[in-house]
Short mmCIF file of C-alpha atoms and ligand atoms in Angstrom, two decimals:
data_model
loop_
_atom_site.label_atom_id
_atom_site.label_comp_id
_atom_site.label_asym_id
_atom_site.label_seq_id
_atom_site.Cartn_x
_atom_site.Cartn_y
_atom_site.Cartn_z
CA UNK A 1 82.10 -56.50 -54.89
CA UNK A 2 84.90 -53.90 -55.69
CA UNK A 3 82.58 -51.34 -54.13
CA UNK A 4 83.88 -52.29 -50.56
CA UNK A 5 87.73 -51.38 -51.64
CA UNK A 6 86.71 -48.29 -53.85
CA UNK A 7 84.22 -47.06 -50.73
CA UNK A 8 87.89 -47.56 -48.18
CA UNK A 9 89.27 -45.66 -50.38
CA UNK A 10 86.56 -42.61 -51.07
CA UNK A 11 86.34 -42.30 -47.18
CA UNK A 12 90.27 -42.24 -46.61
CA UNK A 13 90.37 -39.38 -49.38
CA UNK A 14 87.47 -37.64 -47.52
CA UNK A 15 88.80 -38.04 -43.92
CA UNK A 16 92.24 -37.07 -45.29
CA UNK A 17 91.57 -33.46 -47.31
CA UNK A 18 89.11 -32.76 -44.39
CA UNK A 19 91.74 -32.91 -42.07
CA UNK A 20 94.45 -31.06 -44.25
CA UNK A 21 92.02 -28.22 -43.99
CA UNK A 22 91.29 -28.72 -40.53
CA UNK A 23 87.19 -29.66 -40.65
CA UNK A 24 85.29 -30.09 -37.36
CA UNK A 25 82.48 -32.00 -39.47
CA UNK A 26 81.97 -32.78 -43.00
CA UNK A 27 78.19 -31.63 -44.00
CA UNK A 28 78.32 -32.88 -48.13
CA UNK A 29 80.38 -35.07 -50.47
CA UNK A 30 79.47 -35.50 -54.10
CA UNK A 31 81.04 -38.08 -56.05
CA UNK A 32 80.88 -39.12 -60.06
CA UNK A 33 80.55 -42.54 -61.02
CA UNK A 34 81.18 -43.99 -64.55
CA UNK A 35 78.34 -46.39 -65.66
CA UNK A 36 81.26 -48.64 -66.67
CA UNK A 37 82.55 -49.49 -63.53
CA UNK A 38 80.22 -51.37 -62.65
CA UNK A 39 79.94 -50.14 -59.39
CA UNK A 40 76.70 -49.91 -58.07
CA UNK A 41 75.56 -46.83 -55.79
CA UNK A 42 73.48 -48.26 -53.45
CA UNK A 43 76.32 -50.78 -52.37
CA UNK A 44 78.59 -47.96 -52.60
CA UNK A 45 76.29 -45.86 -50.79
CA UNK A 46 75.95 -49.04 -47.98
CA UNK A 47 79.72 -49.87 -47.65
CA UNK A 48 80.69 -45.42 -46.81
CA UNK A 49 78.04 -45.64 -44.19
CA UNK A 50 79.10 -48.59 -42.67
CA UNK A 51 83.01 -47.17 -43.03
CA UNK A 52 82.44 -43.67 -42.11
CA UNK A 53 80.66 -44.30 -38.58
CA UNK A 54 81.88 -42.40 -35.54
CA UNK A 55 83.87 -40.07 -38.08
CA UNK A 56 83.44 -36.37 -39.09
CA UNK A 57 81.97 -37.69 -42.08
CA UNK A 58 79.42 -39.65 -40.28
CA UNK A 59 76.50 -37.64 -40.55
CA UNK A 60 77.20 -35.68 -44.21
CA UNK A 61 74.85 -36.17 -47.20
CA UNK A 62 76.43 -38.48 -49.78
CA UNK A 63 75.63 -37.64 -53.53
CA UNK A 64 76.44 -39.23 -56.26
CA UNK A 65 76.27 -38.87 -60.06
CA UNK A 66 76.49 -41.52 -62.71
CA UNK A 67 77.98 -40.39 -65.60
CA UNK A 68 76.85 -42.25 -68.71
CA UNK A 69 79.00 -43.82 -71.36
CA UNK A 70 80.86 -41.64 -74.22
CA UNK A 71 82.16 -42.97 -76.77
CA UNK A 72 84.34 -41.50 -80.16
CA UNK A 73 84.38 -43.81 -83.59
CA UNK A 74 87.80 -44.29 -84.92
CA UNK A 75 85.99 -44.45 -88.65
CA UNK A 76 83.25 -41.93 -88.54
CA UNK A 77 84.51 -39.77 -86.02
CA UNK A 78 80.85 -40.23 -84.21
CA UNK A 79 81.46 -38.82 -80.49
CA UNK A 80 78.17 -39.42 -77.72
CA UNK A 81 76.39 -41.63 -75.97
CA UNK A 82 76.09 -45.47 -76.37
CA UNK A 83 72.72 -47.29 -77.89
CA UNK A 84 71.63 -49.04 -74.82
CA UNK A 85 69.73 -52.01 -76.43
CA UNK A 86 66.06 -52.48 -73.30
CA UNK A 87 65.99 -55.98 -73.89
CA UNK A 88 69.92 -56.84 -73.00
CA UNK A 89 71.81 -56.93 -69.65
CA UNK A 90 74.96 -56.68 -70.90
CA UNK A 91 77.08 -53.46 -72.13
CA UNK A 92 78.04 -55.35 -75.93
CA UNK A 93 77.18 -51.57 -77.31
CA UNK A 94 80.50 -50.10 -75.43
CA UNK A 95 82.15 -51.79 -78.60
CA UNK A 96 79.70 -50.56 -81.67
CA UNK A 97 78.65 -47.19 -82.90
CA UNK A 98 75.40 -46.23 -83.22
CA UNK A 99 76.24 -44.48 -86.49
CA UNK A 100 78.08 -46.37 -89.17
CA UNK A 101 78.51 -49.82 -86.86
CA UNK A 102 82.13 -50.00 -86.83
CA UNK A 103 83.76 -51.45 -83.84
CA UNK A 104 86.91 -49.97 -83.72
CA UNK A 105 85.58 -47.17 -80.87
CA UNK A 106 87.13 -45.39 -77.90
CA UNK A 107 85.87 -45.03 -74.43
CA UNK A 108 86.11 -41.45 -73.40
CA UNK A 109 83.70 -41.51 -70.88
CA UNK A 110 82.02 -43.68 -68.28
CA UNK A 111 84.86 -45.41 -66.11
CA UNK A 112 85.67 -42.43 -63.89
CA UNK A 113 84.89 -42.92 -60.18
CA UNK A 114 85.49 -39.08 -58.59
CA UNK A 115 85.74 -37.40 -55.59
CA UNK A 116 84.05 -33.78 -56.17
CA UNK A 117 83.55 -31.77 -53.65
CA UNK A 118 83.31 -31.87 -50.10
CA UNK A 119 81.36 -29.42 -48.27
CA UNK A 120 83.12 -29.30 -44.12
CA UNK A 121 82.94 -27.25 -41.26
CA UNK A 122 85.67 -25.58 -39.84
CA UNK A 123 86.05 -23.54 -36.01
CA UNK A 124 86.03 -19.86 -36.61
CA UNK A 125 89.64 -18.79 -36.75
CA UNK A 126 88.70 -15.81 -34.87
CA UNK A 127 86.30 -17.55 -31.93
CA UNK B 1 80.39 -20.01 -34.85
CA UNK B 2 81.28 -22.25 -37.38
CA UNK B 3 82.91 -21.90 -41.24
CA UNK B 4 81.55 -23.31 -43.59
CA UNK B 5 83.81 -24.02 -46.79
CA UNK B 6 83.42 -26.22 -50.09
CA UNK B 7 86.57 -28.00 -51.32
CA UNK B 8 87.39 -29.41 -54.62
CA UNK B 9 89.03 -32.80 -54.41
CA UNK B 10 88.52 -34.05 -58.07
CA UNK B 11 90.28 -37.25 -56.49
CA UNK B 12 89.59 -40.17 -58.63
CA UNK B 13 90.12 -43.28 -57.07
CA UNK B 14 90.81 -45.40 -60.89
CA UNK B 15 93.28 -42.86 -61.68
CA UNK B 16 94.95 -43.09 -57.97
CA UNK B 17 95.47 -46.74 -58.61
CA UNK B 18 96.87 -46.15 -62.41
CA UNK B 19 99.89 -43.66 -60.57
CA UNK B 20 100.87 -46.89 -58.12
CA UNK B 21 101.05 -48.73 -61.19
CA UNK B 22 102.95 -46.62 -63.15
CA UNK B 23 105.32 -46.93 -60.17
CA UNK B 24 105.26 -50.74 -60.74
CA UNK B 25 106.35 -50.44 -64.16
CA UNK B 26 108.69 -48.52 -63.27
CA UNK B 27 110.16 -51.27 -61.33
CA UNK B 28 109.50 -53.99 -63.66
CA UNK B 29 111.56 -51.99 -66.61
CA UNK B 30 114.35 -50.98 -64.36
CA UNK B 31 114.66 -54.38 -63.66
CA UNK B 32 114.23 -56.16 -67.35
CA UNK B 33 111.31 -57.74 -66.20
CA UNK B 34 108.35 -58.37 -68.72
CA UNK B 35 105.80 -58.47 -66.61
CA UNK B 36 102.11 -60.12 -67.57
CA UNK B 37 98.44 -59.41 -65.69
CA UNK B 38 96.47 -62.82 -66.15
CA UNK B 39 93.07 -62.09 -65.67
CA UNK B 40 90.24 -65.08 -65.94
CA UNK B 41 87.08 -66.16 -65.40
CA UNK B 42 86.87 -68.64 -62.11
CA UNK B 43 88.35 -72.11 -63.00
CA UNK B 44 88.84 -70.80 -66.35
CA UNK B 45 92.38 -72.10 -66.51
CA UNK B 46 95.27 -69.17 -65.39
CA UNK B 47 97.40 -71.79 -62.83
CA UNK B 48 97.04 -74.50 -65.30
CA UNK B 49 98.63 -72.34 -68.12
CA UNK B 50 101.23 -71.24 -65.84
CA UNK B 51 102.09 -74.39 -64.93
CA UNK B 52 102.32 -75.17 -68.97
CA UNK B 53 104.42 -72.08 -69.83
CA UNK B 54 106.72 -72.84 -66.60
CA UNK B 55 107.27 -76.17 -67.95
CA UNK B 56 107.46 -75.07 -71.85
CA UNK B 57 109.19 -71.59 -71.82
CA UNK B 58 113.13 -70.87 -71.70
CA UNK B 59 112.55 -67.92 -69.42
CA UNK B 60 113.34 -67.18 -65.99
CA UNK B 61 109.46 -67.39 -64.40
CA UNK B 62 108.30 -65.46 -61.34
CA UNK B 63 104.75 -65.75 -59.81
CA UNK B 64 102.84 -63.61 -58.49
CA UNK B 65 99.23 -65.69 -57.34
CA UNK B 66 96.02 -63.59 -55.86
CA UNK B 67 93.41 -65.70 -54.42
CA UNK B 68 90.84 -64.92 -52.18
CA UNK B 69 91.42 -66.62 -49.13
CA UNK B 70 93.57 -70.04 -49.95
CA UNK B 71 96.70 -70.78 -50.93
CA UNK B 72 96.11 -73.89 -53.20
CA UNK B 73 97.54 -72.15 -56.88
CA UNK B 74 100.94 -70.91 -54.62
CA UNK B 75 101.64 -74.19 -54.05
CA UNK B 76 100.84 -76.01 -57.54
CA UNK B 77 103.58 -73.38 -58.70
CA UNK B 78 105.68 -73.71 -55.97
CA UNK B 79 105.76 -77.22 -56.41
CA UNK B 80 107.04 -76.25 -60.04
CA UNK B 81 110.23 -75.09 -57.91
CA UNK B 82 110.04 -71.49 -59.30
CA UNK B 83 109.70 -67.70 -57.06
CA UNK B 84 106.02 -68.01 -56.05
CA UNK B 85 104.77 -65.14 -54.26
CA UNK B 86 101.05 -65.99 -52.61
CA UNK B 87 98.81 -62.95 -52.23
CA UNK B 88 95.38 -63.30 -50.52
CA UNK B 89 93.30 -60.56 -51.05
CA UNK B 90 90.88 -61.34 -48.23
CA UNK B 91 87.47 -60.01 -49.23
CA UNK B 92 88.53 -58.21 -52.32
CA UNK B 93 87.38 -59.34 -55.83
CA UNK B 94 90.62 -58.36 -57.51
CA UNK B 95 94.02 -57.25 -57.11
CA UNK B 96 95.17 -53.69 -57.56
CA UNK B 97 98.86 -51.60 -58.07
CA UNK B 98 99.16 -51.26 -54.10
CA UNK B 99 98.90 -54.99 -53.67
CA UNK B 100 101.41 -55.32 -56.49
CA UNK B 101 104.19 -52.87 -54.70
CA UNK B 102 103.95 -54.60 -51.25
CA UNK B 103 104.30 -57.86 -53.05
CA UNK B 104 107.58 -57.04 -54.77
CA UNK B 105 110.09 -56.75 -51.88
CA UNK B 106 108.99 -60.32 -51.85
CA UNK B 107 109.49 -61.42 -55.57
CA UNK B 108 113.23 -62.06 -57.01
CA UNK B 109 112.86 -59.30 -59.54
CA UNK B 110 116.84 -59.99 -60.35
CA UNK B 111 116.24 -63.34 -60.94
CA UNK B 112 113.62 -63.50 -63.14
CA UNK B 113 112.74 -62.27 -66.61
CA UNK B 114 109.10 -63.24 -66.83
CA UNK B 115 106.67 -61.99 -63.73
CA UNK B 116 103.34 -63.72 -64.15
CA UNK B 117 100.93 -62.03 -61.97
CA UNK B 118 97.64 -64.31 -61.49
CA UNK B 119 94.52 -62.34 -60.76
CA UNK B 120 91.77 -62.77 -58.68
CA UNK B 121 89.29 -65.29 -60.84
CA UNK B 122 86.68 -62.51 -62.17
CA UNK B 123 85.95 -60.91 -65.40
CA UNK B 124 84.22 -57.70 -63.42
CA UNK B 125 86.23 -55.91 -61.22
CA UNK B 126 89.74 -56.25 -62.41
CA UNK B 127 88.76 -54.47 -65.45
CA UNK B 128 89.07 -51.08 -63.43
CA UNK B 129 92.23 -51.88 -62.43
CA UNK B 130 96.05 -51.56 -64.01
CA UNK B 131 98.62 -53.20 -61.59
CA UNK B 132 101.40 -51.84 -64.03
CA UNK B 133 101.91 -55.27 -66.09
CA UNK B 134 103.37 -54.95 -69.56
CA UNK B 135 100.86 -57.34 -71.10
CA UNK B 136 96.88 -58.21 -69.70
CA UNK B 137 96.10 -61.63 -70.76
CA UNK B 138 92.46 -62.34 -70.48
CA UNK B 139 91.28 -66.28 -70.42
CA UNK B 140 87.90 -67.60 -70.35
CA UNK B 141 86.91 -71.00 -71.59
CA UNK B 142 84.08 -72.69 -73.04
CA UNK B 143 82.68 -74.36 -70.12
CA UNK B 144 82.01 -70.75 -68.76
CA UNK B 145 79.50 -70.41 -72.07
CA UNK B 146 79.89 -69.13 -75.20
CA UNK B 147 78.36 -65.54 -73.97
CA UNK B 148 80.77 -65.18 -71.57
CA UNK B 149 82.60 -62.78 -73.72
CA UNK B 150 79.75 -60.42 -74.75
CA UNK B 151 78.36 -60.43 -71.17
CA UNK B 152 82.01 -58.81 -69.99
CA UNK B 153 82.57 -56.68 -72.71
CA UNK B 154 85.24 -54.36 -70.71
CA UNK B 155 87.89 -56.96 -69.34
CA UNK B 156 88.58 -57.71 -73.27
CA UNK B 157 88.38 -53.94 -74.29
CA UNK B 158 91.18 -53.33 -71.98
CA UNK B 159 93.29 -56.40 -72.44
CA UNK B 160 96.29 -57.00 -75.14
CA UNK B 161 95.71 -60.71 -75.77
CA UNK B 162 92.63 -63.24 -75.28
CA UNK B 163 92.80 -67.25 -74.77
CA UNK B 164 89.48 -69.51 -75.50
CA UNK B 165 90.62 -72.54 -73.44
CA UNK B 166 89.20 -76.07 -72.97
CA UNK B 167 88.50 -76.59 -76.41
CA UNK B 168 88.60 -79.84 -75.89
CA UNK B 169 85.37 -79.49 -74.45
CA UNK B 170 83.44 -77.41 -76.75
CA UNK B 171 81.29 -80.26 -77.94
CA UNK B 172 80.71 -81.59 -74.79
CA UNK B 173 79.51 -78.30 -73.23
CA UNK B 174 77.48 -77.36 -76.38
CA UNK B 175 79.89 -74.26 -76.66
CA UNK B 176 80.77 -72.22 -80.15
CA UNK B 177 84.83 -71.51 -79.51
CA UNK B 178 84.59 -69.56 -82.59
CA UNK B 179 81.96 -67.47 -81.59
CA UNK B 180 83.54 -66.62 -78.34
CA UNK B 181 86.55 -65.99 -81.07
CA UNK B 182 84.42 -63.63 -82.74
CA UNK B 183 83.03 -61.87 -80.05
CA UNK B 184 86.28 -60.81 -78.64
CA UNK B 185 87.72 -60.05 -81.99
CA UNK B 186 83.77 -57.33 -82.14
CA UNK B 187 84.94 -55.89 -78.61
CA UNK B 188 88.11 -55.42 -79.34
CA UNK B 189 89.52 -55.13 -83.71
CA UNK B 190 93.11 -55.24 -82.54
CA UNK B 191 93.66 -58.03 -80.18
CA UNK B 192 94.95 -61.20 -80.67
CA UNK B 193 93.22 -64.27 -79.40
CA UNK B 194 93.78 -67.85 -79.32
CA UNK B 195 92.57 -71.23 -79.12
CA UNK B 196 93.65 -73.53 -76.73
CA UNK B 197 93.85 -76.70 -74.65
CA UNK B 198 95.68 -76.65 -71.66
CA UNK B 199 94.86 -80.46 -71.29
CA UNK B 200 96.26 -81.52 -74.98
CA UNK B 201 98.18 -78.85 -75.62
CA UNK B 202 96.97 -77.12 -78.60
CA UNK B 203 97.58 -73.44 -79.02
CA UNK B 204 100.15 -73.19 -76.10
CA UNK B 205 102.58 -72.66 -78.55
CA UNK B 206 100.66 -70.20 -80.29
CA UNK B 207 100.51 -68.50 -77.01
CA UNK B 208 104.42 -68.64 -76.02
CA UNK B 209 105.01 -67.32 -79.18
CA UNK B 210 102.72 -63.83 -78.73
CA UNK B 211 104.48 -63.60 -75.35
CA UNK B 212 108.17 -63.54 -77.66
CA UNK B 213 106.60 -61.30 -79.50
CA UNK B 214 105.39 -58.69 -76.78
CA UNK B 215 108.55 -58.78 -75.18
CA UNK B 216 110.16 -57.86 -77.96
CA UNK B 217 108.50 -55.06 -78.61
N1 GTP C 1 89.36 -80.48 -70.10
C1 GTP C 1 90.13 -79.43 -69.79
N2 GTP C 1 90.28 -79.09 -68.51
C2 GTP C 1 91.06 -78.02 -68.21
C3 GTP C 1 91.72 -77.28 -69.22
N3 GTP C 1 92.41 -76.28 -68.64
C4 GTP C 1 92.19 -76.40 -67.30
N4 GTP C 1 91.39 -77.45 -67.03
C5 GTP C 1 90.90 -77.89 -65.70
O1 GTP C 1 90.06 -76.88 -65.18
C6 GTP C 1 90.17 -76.82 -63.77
C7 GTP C 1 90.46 -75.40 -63.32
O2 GTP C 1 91.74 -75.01 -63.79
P1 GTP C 1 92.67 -73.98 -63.02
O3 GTP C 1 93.92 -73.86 -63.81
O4 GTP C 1 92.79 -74.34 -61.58
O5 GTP C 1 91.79 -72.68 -63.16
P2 GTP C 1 92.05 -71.24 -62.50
O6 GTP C 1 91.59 -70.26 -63.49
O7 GTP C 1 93.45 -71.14 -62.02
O8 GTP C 1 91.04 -71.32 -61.27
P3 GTP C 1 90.94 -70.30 -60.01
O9 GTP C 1 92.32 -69.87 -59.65
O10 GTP C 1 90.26 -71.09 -58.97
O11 GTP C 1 90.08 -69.16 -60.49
C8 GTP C 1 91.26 -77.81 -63.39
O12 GTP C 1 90.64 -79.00 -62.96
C9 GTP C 1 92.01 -78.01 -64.69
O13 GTP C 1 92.63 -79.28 -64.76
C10 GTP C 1 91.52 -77.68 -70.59
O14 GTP C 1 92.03 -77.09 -71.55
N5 GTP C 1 90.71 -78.75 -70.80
ZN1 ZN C 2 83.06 -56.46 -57.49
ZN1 ZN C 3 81.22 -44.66 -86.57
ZN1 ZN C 4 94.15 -70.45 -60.21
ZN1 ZN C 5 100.39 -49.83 -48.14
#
């Protein structure tokens, strides 16, 4: 349940640049979320809506990307996605290539959890 | 009439957290403190092996102990008579670098030469989180089952040392400690693990000494 802490923080950023750059109302943020983190959207998506009520943010449209796993072999030098095995829950593949079956592998994607863009509304300067 | 505008942010929130730690190293090296993340499963054993290594090790031991809501592991170590500092995380699953630096101020950082920092029992979340330690300890034991390790494959891929514990009750569990062994040794080529009682003592020694040997490096 890490999505409550991560979703405080994603709405502080938010609230925070939109203010730096003096936003009436926020209309879009897009976020990227590793498939590592195990951070699941829809919670995510449930815990910003309950945090960004009666805010500038409040009525924007929330998007958000998974990005899937990337991985580079140490012994092969295979670089891309993970095997992701139907039948099992669990994310054992993060630690095997698909090519040669060595374990010695580096993550280089999938544990990212990014703020994009935010789309916001400003007053016109010259109103 | 309103502006409309589109700003970048590229904020990520993993990588905000990995800055305050990097702060929190900071702290531990300026003051020679070798600090350790001990991350677990529930009930898996961390405040019974710090217990053991505060009774057992020649260093100077500080505590730092996340728990949800209670205070019960504080006070097992505090009645250990060394620098407990209790840190309740209230709803959160784990602890993170900014709970670290507001937990300092309160921790003896002159005194001590060992800072263990007890996590939050839970092999998910703290995976995504550095708090800045020197060392992340990761203990599970056999009463959790023997798939514990391949069904939270990223708390071993980003820890420096593993500990099977309660081998004493493999049998009666119906648990494979090697397995679990060689499951963390599949995740994760490089990192050492060991086998271990907390109630008879076997491999605590084993375990002090990887500790001598992190610190030295
Ligand atoms: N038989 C046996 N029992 C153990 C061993 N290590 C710990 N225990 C028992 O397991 C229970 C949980 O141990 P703790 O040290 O409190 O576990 P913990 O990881 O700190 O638990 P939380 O902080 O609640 O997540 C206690 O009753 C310990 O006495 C062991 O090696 N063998
Ligand atoms: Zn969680
Ligand atoms: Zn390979
Ligand atoms: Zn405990
Ligand atoms: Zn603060």
């Amino acid at each position: 349940m890490h999505e409550l802490s991560m979703a405080n923080s994603m709405v502080e950023a938010i609230l925070d640049t939109a203010k730096k750059n003096d936003a009436i109302k926020i209309n879009e943020a897009v976020f990227e979320v590793g498939e590592l983190t195990m951070l699941n959207p829809e919670q995510l998506r449930f815990m910003m809506d309950v945090l960004r009520e009666g805010t500038i943010f409040e009525d924007a449209k929330i998007i958000i990307n998974m990005i899937p796993t990337k991985i580079e072999c140490e012994s092969c030098g295979f670089t891309g996605s993970i095997e992701t095995d139907e039948n099992t829950d669990h994310l054992m593949t993060v630690a095997t290539c698909p090519e040669c079956k060595n374990t010695r592998v580096h993550i280089l994607q999938g544990q990212e959890c990014n703020i994009k863009t935010i789309k916001i509304e400003k007053d016109d300067e010259n109103a | 009439m309103h502006n409309v505008a589109s700003i970048e942010i590229e904020q990520d929130i993993i990588q905000a957290n990995d800055k305050l730690a990097y702060d929190n190293r900071t702290k531990f090296d300026e003051k020679g403190v070798f600090a350790v993340d001990l991350v677990g499963a529930v009930g898996s054993g961390k405040t019974s092996l710090l217990e053991k290594l505060i009774d057992e090790m020649d260093d100077d031991i500080g505590v730092i102990a996340g728990d949800i809501l209670s205070k019960f592991d504080a006070k097992r170590i505090e009645d250990k008579n060394v620098p407990v500092k209790g840190l309740n995380t209230g709803k959160e699953c784990h602890l993170d670098a900014h709970l670290i630096e507001h937990a300092l101020p309160d921790v003896p950082l002159d005194d001590i030469s060992i800072l263990f920092i007890e996590n939050v029992g839970n092999l998910i979340c703290p995976a995504d989180f550095n708090l800045g330690a020197h060392v992340r300890t990761v203990i599970i034991s056999v009463t959790e089952g023997d798939d514990t390790a391949e069904k939270h494959p990223m708390i071993f891929k980003g820890a420096d040392m593993a500990i099977v514990n309660k081998v004493d009750l493999a049998d009666a569990v119906g648990a494979d400690a090697d397995k679990m062994v060689k499951d963390i040794k599949t995740i994760n080529p490089d990192i050492p693990v060991v086998k271990c009682s907390l109630k008879t003592g076997e491999g605590v020694q084993e375990i002090i000494d990887l500790y001598k040997k992190f610190q030295e490096q």
